[in-house]
PDB file of C-alpha atoms and ligand atoms in Angstrom:
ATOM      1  CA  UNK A   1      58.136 157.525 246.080  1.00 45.00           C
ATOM      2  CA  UNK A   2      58.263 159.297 249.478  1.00 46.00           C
ATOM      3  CA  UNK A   3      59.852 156.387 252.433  1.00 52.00           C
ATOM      4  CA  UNK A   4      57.025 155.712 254.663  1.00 51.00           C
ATOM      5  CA  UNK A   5      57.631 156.340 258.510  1.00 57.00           C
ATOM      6  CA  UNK A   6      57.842 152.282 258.896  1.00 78.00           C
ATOM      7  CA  UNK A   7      58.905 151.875 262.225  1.00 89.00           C
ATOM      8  CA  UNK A   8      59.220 148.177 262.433  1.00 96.00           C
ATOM      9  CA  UNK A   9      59.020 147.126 266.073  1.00 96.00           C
ATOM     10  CA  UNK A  10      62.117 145.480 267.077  1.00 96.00           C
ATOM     11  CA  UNK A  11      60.331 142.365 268.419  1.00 96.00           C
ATOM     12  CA  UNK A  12      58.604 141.861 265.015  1.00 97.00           C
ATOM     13  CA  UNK A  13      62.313 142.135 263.436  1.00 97.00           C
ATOM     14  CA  UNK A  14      64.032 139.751 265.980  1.00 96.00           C
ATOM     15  CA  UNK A  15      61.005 137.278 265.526  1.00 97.00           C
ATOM     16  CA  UNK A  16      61.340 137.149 261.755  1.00 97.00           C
ATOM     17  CA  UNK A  17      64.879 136.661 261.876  1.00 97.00           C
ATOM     18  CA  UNK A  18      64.727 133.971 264.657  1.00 97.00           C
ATOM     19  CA  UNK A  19      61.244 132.194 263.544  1.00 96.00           C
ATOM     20  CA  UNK A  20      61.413 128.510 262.232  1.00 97.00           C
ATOM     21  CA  UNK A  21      57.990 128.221 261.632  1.00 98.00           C
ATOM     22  CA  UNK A  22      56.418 130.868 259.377  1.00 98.00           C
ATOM     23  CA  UNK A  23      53.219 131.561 257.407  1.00 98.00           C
ATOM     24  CA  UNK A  24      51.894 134.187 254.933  1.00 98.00           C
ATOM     25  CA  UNK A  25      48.422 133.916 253.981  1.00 98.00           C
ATOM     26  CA  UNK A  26      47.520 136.424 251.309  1.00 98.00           C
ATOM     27  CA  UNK A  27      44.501 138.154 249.000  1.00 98.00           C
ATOM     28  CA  UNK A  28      44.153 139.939 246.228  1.00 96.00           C
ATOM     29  CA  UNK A  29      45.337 142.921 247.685  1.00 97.00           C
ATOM     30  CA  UNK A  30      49.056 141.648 247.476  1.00 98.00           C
ATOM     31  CA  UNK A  31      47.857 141.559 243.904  1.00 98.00           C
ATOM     32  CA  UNK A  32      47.146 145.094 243.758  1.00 96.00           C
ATOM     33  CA  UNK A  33      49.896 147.125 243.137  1.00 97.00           C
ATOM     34  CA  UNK A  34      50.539 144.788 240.141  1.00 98.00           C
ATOM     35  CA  UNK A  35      47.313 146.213 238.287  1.00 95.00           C
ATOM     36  CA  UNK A  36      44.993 142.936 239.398  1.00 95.00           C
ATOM     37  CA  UNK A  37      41.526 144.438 240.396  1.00 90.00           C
ATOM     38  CA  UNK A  38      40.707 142.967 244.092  1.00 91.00           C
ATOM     39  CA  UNK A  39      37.195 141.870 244.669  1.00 86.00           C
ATOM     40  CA  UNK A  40      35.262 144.055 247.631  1.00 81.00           C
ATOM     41  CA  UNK A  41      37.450 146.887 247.077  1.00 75.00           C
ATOM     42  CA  UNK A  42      34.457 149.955 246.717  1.00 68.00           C
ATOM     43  CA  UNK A  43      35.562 151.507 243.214  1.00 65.00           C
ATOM     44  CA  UNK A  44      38.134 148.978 241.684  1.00 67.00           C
ATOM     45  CA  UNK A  45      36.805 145.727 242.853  1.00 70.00           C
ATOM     46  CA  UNK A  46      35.458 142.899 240.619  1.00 72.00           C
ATOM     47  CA  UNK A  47      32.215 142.830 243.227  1.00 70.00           C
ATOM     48  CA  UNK A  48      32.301 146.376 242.293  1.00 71.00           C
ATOM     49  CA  UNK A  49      31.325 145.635 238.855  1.00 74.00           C
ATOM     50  CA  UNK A  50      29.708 141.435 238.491  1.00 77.00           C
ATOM     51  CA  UNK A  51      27.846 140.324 241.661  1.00 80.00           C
ATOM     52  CA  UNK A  52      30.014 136.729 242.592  1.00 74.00           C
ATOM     53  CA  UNK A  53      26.504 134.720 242.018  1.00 73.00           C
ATOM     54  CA  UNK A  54      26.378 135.724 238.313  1.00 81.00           C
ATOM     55  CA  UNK A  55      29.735 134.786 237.643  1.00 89.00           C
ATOM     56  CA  UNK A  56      31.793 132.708 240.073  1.00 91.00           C
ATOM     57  CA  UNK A  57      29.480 129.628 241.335  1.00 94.00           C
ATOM     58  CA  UNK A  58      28.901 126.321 239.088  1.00 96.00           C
ATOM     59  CA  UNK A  59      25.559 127.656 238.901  1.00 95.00           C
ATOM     60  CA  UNK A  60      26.507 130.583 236.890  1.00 94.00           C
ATOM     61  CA  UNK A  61      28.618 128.620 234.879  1.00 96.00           C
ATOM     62  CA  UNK A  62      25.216 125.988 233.876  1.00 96.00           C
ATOM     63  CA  UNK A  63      23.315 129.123 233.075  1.00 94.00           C
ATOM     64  CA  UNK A  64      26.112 130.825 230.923  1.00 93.00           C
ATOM     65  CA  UNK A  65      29.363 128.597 230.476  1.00 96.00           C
ATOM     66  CA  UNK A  66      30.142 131.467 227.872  1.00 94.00           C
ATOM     67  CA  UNK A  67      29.595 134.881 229.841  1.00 91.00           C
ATOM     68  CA  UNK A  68      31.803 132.673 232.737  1.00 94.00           C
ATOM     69  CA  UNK A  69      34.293 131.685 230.463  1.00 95.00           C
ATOM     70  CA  UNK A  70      34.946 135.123 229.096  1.00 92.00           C
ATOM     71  CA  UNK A  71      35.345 136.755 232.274  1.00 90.00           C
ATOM     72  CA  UNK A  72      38.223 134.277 232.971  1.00 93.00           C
ATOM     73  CA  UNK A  73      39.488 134.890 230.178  1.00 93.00           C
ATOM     74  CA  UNK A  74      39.614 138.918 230.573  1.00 89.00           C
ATOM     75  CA  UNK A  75      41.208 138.105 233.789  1.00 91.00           C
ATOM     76  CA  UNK A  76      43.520 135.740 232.584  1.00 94.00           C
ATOM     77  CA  UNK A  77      44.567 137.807 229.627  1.00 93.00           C
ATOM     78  CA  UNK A  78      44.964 140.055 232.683  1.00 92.00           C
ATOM     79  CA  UNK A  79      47.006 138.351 235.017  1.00 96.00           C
ATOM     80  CA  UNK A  80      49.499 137.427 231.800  1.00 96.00           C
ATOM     81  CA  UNK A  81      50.543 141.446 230.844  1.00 97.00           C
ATOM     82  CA  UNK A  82      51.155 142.189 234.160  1.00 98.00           C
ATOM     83  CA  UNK A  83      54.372 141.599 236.628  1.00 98.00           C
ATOM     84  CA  UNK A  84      54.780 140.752 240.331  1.00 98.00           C
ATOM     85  CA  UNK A  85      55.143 143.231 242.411  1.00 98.00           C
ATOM     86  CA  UNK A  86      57.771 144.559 245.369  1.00 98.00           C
ATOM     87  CA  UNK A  87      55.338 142.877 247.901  1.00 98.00           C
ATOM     88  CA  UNK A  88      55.409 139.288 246.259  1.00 98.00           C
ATOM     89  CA  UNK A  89      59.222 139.893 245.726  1.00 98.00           C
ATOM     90  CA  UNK A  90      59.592 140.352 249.216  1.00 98.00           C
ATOM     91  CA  UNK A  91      57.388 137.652 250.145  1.00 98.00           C
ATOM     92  CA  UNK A  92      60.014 135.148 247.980  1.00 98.00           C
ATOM     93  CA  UNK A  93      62.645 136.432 250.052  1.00 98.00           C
ATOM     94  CA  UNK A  94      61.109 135.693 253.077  1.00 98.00           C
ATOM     95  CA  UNK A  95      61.195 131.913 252.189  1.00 98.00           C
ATOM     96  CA  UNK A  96      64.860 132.208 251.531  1.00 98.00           C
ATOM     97  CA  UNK A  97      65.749 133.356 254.960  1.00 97.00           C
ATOM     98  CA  UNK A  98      63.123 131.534 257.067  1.00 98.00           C
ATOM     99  CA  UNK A  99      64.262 127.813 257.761  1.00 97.00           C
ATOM    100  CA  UNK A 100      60.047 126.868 257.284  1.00 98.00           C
ATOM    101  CA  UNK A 101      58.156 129.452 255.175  1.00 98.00           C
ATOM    102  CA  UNK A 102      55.111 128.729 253.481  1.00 98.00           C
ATOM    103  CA  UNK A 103      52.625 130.970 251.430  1.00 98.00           C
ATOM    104  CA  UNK A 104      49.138 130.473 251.842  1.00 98.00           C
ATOM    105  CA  UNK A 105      47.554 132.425 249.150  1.00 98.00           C
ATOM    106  CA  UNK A 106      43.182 133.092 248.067  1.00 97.00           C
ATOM    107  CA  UNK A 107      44.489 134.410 244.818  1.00 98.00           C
ATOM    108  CA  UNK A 108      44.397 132.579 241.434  1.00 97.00           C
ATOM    109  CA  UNK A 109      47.068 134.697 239.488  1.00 97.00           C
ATOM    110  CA  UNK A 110      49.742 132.794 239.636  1.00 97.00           C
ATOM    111  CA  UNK A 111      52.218 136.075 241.046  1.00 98.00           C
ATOM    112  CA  UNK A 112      53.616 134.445 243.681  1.00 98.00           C
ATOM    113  CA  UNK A 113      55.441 131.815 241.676  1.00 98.00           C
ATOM    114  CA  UNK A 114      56.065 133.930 239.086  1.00 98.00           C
ATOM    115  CA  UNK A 115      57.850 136.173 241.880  1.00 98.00           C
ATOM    116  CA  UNK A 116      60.021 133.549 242.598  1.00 98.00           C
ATOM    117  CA  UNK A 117      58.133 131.572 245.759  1.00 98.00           C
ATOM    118  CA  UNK A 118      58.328 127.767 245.671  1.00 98.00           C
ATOM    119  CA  UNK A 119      56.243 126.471 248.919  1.00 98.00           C
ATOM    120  CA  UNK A 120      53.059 128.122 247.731  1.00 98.00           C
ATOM    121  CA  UNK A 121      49.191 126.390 248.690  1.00 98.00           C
ATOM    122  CA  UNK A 122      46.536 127.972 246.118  1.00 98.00           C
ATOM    123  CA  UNK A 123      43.263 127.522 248.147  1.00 97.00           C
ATOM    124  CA  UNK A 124      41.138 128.633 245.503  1.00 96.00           C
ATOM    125  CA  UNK A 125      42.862 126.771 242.497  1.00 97.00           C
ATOM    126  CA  UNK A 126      45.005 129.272 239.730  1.00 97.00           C
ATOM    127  CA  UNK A 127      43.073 130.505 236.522  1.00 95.00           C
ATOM    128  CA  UNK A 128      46.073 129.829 234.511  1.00 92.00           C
ATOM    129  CA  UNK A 129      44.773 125.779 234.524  1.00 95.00           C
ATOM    130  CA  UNK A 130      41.872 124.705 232.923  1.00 95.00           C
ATOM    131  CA  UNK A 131      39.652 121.663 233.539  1.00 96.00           C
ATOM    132  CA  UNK A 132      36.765 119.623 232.768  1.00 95.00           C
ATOM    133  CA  UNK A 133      33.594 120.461 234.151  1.00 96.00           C
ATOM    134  CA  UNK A 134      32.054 117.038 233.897  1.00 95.00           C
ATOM    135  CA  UNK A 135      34.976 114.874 234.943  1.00 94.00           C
ATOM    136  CA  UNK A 136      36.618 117.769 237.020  1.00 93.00           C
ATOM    137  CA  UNK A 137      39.844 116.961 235.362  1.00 92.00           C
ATOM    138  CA  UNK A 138      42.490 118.853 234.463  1.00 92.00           C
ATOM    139  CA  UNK A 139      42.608 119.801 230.461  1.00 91.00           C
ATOM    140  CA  UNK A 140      46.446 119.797 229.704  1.00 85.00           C
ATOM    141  CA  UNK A 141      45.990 120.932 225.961  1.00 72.00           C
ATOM    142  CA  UNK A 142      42.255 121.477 223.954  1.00 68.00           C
ATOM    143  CA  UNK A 143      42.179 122.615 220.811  1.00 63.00           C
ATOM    144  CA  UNK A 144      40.748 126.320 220.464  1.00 63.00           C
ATOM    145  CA  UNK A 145      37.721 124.895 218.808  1.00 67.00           C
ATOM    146  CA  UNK A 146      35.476 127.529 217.938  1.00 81.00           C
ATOM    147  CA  UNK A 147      33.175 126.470 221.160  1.00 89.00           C
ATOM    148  CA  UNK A 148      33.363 129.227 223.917  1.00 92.00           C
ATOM    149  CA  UNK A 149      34.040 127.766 226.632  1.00 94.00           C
ATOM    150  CA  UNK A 150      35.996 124.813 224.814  1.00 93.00           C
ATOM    151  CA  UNK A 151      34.879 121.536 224.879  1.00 92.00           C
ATOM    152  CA  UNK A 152      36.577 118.719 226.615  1.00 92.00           C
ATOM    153  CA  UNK A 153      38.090 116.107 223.820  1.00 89.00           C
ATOM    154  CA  UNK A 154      37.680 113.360 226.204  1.00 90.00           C
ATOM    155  CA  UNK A 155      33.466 113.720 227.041  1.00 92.00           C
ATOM    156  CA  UNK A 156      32.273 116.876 225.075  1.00 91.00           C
ATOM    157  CA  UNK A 157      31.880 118.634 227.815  1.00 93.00           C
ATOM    158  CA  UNK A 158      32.545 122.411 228.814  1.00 95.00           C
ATOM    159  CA  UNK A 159      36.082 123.561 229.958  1.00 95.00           C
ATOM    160  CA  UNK A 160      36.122 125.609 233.171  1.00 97.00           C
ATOM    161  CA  UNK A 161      38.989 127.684 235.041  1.00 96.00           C
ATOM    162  CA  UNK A 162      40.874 125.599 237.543  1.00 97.00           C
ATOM    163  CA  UNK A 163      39.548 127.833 240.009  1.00 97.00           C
ATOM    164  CA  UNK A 164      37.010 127.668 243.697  1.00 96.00           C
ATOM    165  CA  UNK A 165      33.935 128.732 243.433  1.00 96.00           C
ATOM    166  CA  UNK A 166      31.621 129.730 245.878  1.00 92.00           C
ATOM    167  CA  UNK A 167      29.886 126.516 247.019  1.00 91.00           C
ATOM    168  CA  UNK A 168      32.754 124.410 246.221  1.00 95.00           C
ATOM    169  CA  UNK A 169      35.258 122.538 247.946  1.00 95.00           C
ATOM    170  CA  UNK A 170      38.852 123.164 248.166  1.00 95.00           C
ATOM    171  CA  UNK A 171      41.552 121.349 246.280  1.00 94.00           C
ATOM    172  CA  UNK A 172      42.101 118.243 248.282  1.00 93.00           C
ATOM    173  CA  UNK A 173      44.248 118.421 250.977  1.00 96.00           C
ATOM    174  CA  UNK A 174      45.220 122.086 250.348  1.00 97.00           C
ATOM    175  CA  UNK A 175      43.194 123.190 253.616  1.00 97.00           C
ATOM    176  CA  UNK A 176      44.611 120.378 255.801  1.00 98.00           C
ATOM    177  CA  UNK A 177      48.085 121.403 254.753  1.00 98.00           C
ATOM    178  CA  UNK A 178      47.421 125.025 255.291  1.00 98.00           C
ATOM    179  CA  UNK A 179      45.989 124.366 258.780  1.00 98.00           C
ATOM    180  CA  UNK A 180      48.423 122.611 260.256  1.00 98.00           C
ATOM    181  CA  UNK A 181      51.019 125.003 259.471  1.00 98.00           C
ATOM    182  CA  UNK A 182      48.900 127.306 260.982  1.00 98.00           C
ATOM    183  CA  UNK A 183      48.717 125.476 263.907  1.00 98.00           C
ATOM    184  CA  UNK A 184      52.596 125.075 264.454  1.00 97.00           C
ATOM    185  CA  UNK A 185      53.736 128.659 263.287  1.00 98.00           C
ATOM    186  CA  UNK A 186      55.495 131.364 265.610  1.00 98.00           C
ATOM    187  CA  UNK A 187      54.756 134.282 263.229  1.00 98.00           C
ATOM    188  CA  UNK A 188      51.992 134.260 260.868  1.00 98.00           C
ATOM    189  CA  UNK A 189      51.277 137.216 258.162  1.00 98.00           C
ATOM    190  CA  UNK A 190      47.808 138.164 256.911  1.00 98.00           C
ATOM    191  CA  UNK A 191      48.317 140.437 253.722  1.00 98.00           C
ATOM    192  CA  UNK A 192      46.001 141.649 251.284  1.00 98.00           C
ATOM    193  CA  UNK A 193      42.593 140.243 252.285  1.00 98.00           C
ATOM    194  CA  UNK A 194      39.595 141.468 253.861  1.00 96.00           C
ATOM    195  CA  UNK A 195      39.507 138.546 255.821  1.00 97.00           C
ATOM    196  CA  UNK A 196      35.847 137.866 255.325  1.00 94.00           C
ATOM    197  CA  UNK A 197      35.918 134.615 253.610  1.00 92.00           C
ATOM    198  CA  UNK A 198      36.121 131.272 254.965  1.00 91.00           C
ATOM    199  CA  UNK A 199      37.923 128.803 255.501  1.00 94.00           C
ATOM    200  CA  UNK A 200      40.810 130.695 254.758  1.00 96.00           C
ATOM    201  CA  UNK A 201      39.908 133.373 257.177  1.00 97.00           C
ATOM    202  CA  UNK A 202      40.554 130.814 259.842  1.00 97.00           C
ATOM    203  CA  UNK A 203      43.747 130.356 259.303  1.00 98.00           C
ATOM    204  CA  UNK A 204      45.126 133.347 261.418  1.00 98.00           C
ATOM    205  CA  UNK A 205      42.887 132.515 264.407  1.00 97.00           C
ATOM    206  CA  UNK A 206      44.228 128.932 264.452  1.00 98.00           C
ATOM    207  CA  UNK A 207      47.937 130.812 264.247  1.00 98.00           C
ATOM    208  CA  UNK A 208      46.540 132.834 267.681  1.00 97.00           C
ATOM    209  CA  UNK A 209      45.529 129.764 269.124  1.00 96.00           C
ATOM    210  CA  UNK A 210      48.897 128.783 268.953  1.00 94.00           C
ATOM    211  CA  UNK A 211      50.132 131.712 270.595  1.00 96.00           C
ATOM    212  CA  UNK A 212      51.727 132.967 267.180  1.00 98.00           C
ATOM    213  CA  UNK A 213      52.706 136.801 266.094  1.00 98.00           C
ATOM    214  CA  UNK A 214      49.753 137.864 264.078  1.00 98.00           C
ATOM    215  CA  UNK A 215      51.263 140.500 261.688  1.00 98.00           C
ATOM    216  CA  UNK A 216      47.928 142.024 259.340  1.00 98.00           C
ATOM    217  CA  UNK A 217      49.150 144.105 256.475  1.00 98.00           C
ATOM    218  CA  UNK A 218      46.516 146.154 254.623  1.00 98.00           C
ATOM    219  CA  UNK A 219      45.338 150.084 254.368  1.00 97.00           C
ATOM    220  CA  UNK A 220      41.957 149.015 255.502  1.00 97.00           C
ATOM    221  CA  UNK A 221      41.056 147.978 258.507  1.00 97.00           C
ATOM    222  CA  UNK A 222      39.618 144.286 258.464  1.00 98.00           C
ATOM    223  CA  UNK A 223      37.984 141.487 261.360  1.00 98.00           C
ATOM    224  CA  UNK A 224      40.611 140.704 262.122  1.00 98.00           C
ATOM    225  CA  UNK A 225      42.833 144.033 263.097  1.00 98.00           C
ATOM    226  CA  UNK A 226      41.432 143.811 266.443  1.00 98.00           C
ATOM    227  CA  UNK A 227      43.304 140.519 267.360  1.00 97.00           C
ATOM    228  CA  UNK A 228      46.724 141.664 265.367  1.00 98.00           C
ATOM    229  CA  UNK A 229      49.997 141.529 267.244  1.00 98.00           C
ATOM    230  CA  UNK A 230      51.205 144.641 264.436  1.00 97.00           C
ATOM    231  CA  UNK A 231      49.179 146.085 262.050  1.00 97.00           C
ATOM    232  CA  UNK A 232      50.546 148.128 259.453  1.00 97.00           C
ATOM    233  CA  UNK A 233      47.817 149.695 257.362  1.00 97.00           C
ATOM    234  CA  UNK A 234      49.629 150.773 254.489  1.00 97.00           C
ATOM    235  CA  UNK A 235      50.083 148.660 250.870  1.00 98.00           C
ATOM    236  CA  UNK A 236      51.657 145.144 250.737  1.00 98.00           C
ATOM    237  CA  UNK A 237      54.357 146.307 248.346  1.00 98.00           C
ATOM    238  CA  UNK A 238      55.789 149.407 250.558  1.00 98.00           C
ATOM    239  CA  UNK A 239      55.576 147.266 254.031  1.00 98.00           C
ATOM    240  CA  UNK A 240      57.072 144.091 252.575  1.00 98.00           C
ATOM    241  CA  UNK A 241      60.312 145.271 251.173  1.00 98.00           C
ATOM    242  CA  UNK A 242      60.821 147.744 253.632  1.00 97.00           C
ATOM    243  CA  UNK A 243      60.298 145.102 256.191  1.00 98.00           C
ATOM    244  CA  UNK A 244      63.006 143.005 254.756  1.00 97.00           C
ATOM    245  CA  UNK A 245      65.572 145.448 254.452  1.00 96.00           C
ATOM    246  CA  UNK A 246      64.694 146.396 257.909  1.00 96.00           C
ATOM    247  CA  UNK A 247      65.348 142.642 259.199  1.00 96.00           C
ATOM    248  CA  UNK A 248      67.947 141.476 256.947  1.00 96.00           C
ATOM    249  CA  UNK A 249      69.898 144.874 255.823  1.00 94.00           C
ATOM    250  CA  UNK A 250      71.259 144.739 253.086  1.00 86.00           C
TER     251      UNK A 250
HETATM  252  P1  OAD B   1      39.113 141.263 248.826  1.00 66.11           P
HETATM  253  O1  OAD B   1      38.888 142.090 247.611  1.00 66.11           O
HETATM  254  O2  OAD B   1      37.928 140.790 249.637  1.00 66.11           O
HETATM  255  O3  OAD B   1      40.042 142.076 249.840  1.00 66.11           O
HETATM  256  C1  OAD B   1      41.220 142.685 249.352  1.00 66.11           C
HETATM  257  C2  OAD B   1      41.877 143.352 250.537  1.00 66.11           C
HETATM  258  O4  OAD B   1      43.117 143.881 250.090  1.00 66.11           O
HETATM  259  C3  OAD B   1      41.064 144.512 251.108  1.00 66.11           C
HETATM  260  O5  OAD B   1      40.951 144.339 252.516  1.00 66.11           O
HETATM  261  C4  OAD B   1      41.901 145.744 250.764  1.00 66.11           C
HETATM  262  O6  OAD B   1      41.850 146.727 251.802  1.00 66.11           O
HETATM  263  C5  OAD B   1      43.280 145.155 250.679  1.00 66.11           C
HETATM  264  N1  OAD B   1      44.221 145.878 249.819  1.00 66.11           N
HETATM  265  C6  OAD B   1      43.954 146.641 248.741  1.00 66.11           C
HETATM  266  N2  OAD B   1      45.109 147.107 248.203  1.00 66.11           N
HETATM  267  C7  OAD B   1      46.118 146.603 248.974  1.00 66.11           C
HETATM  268  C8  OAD B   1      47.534 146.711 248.946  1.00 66.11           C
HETATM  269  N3  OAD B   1      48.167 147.451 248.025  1.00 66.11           N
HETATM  270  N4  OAD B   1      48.250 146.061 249.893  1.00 66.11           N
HETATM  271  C9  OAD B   1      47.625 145.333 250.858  1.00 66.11           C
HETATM  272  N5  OAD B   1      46.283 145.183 250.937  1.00 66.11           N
HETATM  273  C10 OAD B   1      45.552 145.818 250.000  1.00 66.11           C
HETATM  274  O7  OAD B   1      40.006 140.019 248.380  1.00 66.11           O
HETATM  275  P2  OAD B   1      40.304 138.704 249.222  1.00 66.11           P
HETATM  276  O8  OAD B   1      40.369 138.976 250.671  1.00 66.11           O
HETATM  277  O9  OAD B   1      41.474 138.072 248.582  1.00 66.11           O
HETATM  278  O10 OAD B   1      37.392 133.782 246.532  1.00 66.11           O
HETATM  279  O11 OAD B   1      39.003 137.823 248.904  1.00 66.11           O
HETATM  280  C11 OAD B   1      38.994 136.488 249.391  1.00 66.11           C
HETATM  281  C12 OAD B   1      38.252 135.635 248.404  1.00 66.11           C
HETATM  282  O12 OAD B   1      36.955 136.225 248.132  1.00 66.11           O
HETATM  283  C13 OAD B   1      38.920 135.538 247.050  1.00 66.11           C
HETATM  284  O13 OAD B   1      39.920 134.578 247.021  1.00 66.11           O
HETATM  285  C14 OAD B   1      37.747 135.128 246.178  1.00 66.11           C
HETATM  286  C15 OAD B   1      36.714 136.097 246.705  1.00 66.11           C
HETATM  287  O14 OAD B   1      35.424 135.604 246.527  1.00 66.11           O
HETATM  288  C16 OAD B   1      36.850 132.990 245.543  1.00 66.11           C
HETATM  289  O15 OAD B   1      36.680 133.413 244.438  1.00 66.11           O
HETATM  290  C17 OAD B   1      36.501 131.612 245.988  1.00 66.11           C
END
């Protein structure tokens, strides 16, 4: 693979090694270069394919807990045969040198522990867990009955993917946390998403209104390029190594 001409400003470089206070938020476009489909990407994206109404709100899920169910379960089946990638490598290397690191991530797959991060906030929930959709419990262990979706031993009712949908609220406390490190970071990175969805999206502007570096990495262009301190519009997992080998040669 041909080195890209990263020229990594030296005040981005002195600010990551210096910064106390860091955040990452990413999107499925960290998730990428790992083989996960994104969402609103034109040819590869899930969107591309299901609109999010048929298969991603509880009122999709009422109308066909099974077509819902089995779409997880593609994507779950997924998310398990592939690996992380150089970008969410890098990104659990980052929170070994930075005092106060934390990863903010949209996605459900589960890469960014898997790659070795600890201080990780899943906004939208991780497909790997399952729950109740009557009791919105978590399901530790059902038996694979021959129901599709499962049914939960404790009511009867449907097993769902521990996962947001649109309409629904965030885990507990998962925003707050998110936002307040937002709020009190010197450097915050925005990787991977199209920044189009909220509330996550307004995580970087509360990072601005502290006067934070706003460092966007993604090939596209997003709403938020405009108000980016650097902007490097090339993938996650070419920037993100290269960027700490750059701060912290090796
Ligand atoms: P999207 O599919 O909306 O955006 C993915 C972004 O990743 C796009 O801006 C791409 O340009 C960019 N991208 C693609 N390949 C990349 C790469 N190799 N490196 C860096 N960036 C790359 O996905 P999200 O922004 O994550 O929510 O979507 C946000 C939320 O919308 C998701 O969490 C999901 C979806 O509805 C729920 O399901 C609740």
């Amino acid at each position: 693979m041909t080195k890209p001409d990263l020229n990594f400003p030296s005040s981005l470089l002195s600010a990551l090694r210096e910064a106390r206070h860091v955040v990452a938020l990413t999107g499925a476009g960290i998730s990428a270069e790992s083989g996960v489909p994104t969402f609103r990407d034109a040819q590869t994206g899930l969107w591309a394919n299901f609109k999010p109404e048929d298969l991603a709100t509880p009122e999709a899920f009422r109308r066909n807990p099974r077509l819902v169910w089995e779409w997880y379960e593609w994507r779950r089946q997924l998310v398990g045969g592939v690996q992380p990638n150089p970008g969410h490598l890098a990104l659990a290397e980052i929170e070994r040198r930075v005092p106060d690191f934390l990863l903010i991530t949209q996605n459900v797959d589960g890469l960014h522990q898997r790659a070795g991060s600890r201080r990780v906030i899943e906004l939208h929930g991780n497909l790997t867990r399952t729950k109740c959709f009557e009791e919105n419990v978590a399901l530790e262990n059902f038996s694979a009955t021959k129901d599709v979706p499962p049914r939960c031993p404790r009511c009867g009712g449907h097993a769902r993917p521990d996962v947001v949908w649109f309409g629904e609220s965030l885990p507990p406390g998962a925003f707050e946390a998110a936002l307040a490190a937002s709020l009190a970071c010197e450097l915050f990175f925005s990787i991977g998403t199209s920044s189009v969805v909220y509330p996550a999206a307004d995580l970087p502007c509360a990072a601005l209104r502290n006067r934070a570096m706003l460092v966007e990495i993604n090939p596209a262009p997003t709403p938020l390029t405009p108000d980016a301190t650097h902007i490097f519009q090339q993938a996650a997992g070419i920037v993100l190594p290269a960027l700490v080998q750059a701060a912290w040669p090796r």
